[in-house]
Structures are given as C-alpha cells and as structure tokens.
PDB file of C-alpha atoms in Angstrom:
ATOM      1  CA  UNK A   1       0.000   0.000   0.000  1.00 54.00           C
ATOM      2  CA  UNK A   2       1.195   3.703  -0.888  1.00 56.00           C
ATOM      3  CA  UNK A   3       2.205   6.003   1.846  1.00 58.00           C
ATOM      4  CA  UNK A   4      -0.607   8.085   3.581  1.00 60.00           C
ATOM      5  CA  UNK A   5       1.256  11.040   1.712  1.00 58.00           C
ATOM      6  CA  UNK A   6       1.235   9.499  -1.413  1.00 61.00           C
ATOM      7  CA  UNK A   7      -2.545   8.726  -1.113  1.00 74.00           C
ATOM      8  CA  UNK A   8      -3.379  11.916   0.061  1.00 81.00           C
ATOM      9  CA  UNK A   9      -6.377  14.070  -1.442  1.00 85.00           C
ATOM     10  CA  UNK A  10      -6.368  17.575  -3.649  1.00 83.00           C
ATOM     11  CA  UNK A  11      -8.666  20.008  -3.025  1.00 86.00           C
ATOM     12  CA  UNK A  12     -10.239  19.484  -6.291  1.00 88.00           C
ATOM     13  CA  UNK A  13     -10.672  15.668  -4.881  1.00 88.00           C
ATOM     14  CA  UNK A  14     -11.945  16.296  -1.388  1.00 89.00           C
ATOM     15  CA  UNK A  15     -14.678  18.583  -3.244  1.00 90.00           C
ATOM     16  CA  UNK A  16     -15.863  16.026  -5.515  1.00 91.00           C
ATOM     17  CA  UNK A  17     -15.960  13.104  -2.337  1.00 90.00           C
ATOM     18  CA  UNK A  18     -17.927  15.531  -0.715  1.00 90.00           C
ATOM     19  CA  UNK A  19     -20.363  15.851  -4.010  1.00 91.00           C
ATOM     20  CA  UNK A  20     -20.445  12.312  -4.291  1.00 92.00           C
ATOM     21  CA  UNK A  21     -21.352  11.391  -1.049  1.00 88.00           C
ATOM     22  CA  UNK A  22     -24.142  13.864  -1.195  1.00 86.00           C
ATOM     23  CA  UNK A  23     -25.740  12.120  -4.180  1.00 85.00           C
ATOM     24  CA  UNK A  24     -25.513   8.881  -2.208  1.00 81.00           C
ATOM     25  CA  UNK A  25     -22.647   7.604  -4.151  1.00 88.00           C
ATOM     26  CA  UNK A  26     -21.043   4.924  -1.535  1.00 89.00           C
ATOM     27  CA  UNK A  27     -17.226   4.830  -0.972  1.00 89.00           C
ATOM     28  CA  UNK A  28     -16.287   1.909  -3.678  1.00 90.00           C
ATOM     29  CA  UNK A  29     -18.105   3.907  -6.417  1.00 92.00           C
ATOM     30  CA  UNK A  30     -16.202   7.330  -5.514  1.00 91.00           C
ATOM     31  CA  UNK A  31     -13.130   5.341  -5.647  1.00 89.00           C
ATOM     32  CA  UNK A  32     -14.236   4.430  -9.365  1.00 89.00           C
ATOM     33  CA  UNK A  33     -14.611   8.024 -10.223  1.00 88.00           C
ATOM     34  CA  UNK A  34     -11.717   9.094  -8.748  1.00 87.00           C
ATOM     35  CA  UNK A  35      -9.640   5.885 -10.329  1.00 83.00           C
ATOM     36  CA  UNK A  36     -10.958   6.666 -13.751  1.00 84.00           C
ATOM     37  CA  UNK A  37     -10.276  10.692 -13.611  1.00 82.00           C
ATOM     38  CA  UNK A  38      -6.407  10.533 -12.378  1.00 78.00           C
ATOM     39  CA  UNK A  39      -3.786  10.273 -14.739  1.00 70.00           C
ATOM     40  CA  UNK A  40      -0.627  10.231 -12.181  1.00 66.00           C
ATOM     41  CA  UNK A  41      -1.813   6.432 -11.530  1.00 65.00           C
ATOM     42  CA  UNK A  42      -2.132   7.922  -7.645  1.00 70.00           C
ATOM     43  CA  UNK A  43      -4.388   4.895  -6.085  1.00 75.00           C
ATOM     44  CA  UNK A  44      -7.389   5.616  -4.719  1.00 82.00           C
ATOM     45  CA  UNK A  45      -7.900   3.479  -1.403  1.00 86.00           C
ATOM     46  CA  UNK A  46     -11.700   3.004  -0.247  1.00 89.00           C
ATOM     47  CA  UNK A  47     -10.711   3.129   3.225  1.00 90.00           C
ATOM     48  CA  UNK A  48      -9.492   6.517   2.943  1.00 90.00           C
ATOM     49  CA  UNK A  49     -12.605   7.699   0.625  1.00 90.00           C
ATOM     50  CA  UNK A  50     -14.701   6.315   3.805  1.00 90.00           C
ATOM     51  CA  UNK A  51     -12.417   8.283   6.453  1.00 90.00           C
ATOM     52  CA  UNK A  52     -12.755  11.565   4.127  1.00 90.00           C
ATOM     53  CA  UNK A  53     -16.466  10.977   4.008  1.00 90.00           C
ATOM     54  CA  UNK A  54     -17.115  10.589   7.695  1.00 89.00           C
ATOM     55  CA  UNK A  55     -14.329  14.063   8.152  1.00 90.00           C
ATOM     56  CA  UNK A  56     -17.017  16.117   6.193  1.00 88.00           C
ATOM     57  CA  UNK A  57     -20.010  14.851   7.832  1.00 86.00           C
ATOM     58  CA  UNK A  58     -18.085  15.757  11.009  1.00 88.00           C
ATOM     59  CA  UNK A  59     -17.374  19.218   9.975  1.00 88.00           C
ATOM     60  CA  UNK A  60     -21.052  19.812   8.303  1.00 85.00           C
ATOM     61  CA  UNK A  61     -22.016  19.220  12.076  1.00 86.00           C
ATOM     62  CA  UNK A  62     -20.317  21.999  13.309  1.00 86.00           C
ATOM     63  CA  UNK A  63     -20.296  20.527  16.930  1.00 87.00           C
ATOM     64  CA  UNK A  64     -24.143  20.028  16.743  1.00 87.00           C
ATOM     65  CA  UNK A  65     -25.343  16.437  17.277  1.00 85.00           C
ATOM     66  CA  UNK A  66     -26.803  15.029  14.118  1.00 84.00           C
ATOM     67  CA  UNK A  67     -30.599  15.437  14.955  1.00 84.00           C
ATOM     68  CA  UNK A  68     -30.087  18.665  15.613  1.00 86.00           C
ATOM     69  CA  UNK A  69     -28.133  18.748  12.561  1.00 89.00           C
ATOM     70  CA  UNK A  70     -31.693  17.920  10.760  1.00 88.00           C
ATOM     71  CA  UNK A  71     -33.704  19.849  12.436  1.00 91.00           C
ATOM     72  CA  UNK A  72     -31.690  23.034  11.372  1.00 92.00           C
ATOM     73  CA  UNK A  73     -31.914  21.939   7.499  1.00 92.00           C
ATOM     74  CA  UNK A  74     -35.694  21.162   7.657  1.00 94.00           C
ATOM     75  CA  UNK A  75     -35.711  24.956   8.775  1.00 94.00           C
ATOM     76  CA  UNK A  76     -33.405  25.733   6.216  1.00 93.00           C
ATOM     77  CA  UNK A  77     -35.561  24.101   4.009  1.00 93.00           C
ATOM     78  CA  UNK A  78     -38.855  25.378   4.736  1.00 94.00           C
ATOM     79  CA  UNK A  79     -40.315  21.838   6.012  1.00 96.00           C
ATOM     80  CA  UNK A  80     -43.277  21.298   7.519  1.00 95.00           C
ATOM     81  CA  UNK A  81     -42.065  18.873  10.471  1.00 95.00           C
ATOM     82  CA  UNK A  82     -43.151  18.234  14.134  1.00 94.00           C
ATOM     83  CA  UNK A  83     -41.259  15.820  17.312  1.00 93.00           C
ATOM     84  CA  UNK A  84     -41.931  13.956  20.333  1.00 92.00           C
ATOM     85  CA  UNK A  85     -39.713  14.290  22.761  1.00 90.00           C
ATOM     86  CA  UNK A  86     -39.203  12.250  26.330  1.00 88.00           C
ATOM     87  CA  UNK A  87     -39.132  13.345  29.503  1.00 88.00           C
ATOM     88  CA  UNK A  88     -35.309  14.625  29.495  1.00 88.00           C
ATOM     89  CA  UNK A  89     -35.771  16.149  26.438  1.00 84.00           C
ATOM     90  CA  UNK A  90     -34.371  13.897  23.735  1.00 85.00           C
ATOM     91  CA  UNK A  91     -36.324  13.520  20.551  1.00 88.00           C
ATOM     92  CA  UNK A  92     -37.684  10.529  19.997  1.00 89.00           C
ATOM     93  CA  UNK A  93     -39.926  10.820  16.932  1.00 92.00           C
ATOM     94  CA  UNK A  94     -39.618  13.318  14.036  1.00 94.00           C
ATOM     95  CA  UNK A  95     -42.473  13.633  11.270  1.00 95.00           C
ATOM     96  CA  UNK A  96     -41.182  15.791   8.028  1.00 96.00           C
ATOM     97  CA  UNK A  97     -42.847  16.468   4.788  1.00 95.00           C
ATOM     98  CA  UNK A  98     -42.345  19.477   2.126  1.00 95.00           C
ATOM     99  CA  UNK A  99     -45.166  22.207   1.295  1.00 94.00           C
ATOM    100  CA  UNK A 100     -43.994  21.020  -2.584  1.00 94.00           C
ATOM    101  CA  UNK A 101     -45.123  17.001  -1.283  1.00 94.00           C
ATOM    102  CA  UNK A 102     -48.676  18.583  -0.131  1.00 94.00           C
ATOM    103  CA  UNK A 103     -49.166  20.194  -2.975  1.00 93.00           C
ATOM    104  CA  UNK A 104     -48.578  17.000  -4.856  1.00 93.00           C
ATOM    105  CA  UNK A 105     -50.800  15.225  -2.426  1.00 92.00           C
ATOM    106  CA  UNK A 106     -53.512  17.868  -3.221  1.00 92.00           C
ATOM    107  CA  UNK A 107     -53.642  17.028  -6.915  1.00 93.00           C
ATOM    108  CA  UNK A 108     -53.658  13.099  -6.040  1.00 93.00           C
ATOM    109  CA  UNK A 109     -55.332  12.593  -2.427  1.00 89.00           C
ATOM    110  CA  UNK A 110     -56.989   9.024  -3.298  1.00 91.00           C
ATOM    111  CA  UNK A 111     -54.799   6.289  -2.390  1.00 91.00           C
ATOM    112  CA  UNK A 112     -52.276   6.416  -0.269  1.00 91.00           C
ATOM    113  CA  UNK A 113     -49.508   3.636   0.574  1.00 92.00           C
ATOM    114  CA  UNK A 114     -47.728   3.516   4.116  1.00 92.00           C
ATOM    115  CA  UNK A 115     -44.767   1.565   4.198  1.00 89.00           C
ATOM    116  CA  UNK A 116     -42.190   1.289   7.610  1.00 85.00           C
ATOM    117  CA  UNK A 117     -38.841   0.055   7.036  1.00 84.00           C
ATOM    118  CA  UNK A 118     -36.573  -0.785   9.873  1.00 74.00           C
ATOM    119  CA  UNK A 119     -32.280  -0.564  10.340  1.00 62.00           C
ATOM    120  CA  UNK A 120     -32.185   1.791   7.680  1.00 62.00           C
ATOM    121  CA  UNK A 121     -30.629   5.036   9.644  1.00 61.00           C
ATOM    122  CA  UNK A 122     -27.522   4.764  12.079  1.00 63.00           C
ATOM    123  CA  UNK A 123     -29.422   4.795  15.200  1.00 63.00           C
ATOM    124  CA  UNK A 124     -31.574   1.779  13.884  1.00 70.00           C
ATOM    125  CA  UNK A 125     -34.797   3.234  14.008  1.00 80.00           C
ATOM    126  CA  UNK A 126     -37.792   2.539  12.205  1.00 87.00           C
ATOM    127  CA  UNK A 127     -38.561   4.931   9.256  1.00 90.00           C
ATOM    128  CA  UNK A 128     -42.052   5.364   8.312  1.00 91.00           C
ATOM    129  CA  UNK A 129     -43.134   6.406   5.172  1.00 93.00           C
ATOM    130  CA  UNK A 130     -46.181   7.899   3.451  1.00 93.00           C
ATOM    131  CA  UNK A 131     -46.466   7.925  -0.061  1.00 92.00           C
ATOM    132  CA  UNK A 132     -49.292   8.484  -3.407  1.00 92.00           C
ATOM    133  CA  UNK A 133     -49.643   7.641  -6.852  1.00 89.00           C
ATOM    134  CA  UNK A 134     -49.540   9.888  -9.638  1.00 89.00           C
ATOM    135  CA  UNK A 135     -51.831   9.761 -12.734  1.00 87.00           C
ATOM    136  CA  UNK A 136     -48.896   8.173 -14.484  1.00 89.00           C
ATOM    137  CA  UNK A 137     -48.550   5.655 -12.284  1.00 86.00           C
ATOM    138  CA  UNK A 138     -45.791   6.629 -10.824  1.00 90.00           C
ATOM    139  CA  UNK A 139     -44.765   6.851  -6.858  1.00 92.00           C
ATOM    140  CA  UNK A 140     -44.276   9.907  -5.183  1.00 94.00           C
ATOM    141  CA  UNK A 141     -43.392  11.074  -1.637  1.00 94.00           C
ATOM    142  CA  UNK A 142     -45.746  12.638   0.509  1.00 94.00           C
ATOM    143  CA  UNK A 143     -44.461  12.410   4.484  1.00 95.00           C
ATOM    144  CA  UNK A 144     -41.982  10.649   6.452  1.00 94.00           C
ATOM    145  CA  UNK A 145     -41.281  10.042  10.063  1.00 93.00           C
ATOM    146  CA  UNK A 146     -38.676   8.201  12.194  1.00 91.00           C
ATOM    147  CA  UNK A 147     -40.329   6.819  15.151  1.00 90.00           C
ATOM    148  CA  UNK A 148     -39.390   5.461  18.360  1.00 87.00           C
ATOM    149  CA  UNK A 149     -40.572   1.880  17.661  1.00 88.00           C
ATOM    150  CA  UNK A 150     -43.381   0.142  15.602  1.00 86.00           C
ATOM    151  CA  UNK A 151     -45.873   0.027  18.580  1.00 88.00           C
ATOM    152  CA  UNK A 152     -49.206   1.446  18.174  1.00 91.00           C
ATOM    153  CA  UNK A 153     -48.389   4.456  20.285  1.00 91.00           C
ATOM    154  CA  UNK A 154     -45.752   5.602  17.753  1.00 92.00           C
ATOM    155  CA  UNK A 155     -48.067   5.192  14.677  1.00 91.00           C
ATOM    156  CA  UNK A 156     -50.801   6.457  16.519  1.00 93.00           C
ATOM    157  CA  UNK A 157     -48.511   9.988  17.325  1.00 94.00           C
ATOM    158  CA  UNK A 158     -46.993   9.718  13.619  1.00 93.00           C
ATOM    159  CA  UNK A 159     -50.299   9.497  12.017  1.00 92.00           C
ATOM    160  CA  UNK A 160     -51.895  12.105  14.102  1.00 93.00           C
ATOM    161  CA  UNK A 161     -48.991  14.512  13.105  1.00 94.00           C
ATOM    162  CA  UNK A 162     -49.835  13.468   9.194  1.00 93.00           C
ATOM    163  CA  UNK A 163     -53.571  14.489  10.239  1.00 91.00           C
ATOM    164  CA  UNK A 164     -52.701  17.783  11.798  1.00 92.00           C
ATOM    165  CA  UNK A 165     -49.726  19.247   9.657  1.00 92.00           C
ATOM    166  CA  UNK A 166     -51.232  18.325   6.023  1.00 92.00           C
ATOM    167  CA  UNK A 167     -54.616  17.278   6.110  1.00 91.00           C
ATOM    168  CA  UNK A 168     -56.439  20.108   8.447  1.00 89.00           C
ATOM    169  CA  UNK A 169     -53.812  22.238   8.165  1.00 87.00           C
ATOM    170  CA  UNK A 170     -54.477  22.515   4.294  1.00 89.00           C
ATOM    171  CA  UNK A 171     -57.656  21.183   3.869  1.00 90.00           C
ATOM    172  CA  UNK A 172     -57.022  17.962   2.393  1.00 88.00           C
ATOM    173  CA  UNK A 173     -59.588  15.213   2.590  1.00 85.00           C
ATOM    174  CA  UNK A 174     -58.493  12.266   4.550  1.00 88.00           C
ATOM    175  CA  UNK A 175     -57.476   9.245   1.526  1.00 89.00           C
ATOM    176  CA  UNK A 176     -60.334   7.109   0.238  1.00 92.00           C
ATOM    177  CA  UNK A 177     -57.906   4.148   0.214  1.00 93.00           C
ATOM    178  CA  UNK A 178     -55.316   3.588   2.235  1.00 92.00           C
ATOM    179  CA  UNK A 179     -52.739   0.617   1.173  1.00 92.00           C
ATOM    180  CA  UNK A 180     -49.827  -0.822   3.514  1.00 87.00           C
ATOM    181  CA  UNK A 181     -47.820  -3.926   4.653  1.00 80.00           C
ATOM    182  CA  UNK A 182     -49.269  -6.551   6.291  1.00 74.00           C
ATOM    183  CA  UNK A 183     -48.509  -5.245   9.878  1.00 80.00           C
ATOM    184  CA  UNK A 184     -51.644  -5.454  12.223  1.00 83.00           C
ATOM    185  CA  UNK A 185     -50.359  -2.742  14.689  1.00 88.00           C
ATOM    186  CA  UNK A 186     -50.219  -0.217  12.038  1.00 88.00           C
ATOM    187  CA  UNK A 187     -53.874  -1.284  10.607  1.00 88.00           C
ATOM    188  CA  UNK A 188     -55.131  -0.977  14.493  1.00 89.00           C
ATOM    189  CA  UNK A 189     -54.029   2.597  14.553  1.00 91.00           C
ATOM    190  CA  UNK A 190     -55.565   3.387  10.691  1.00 90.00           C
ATOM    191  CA  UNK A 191     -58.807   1.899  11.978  1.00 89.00           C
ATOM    192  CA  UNK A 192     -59.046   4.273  14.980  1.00 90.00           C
ATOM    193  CA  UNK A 193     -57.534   7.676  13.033  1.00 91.00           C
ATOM    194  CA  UNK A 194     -59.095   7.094   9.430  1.00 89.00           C
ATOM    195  CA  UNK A 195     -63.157   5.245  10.201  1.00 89.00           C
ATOM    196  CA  UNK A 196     -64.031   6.498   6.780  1.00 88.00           C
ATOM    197  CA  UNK A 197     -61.107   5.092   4.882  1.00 90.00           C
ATOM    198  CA  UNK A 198     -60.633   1.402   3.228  1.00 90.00           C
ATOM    199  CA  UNK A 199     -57.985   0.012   4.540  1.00 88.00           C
ATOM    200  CA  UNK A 200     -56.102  -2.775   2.581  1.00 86.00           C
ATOM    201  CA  UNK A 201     -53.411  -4.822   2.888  1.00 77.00           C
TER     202      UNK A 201
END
C-alpha cells in the first residue's frame, strides 16, 4: 500500500468526495470516479474515501449532534415537520414532509400507501413512510417520520402529526384508500384515526 502522503487528497478531490457522497454515491463507487479521472496512476484506497467521508459529515455538524443537525436543514428548508420528545428532552420521533409534497398530495389525495422500514438510519430506528400515486402511475413522496418503535403508540402519534400538519392544516380530505404492509399494529391505529377510509393490505 502507498504512503498516507502518497494517497493523500487535492482540493479538487476532497470537493468532488464531498459531491459524491451527497448524491448517495457509496465509498467503492467514488473510488471508481476518482480511479478513472487521475492520470498520475495515484491509487485511490476506499478506506481513505470512507475516512474523508465521515471528516465532512463531522465538519457539516459543526459541533451540533446530528438530529439537531436535521432539524436546522428542515428549517433551512422550509419543512413542515413536528417531534416527540421524552421526559429529558431527547427527541424521539420526528415527522417531516415538504409544502412542494402537499401540494402534490392535493392534486392526487386518493390512495395512499404507508410503508415502515426498519435498520435503515444509524441509530436503527424505524422509518415510516407515506407515499401516493400519480396519474402516471408513478410513486411519489408525501411524508416521512422516524419513530421510536413500531408500537401502536408511535403510529398512533406519527399518524396524528400526518392528520394535523397536512390534512387540516391545508384542507385535504383524509385518503379514500389507504394501502400498507401486512402489519396489524399499524392497521389498528388506521382503523381508529381514518373510520371512513378502506384500509387494505
């Protein structure tokens, strides 16, 4: 293996890692880019494209801890978002949509899916997510919250918050249809928030 010198990143290089990585381009395809674009026949070592990675995510914190870190860019952002918090003040759920998804949801309110995946963030957390179809056919974001757990407390809060922060808040009829996985919790909390709504699995 070259010498950490040797290996060392450019400016121009430590830019485009940091561009990369934003477009969710993980460490072995970076090092393909970067491979394919030097002409010194420098090698490009995916350990080090992982340790410059995790250096700017640590910087773009500035100190802050990371869900603070979101919080700030859904303000930047102009989201529409709302937490739960415990009793020492850590969050423990975060809802988050866009005023650009609710307008989409306006022009296609009948069927919406709900989907929760699970182990998809660092902290292991399920991530809950609310989503339409288009008159194409095609999917399209509408909400999404990272919850405590998958208990019926947690989907009961997130889909209140979907409730409050896009359908009253904008006038938006509750969904006709409502489509999800096959997890009985979930349908136990739709039953009790959406009466009106068919619910299918």
């Amino acid at each position: 293996m070259a010498p950490p010198s040797f290996r060392k990143f450019n400016e121009q290089e430590t830019s485009q890692i940091s561009q990369m990585s934003e477009s969710l381009l993980i460490p072995r395809q970076i090092q393909a880019q970067l491979c394919s674009q030097r002409k010194s026949g420098r090698p490009a070592i995916v350990k080090d494209i992982y340790n410059q990675v995790k250096k700017i995510k640590k910087d773009k914190l500035q100190g802050r801890r990371p869900i603070d870190a979101l919080i700030d860019t859904l303000k930047e952002e102009k989201f529409v978002f709302s937490s739960a918090m415990d009793s020492e003040g850590h969050i423990t759920s975060l809802f988050f949509t866009h005023p650009l998804a609710i307008k989409i949801l306006h022009g296609f309110p009948h069927v919406i899916l709900m989907d929760c995946t699970y182990k998809t963030s660092n902290y292991k957390t399920p991530l809950f997510h609310i989503f339409g179809f288009s008159s194409t056919n095609k999917t399209f974001s509408g909400a999404f919250c990272l919850l405590k757990n998958d208990t019926e407390p947690s989907y009961t809060w997130e889909l209140n918050q979907y409730i409050e922060k896009v359908l009253k808040s904008t006038n938006l009829v509750p969904p006709p249809v409502i489509v999800f996985d096959r997890d009985l919790t979930l349908k136990n909390s739709l039953k009790k928030l959406y009466p009106d709504s068919k619910v299918m699995l």
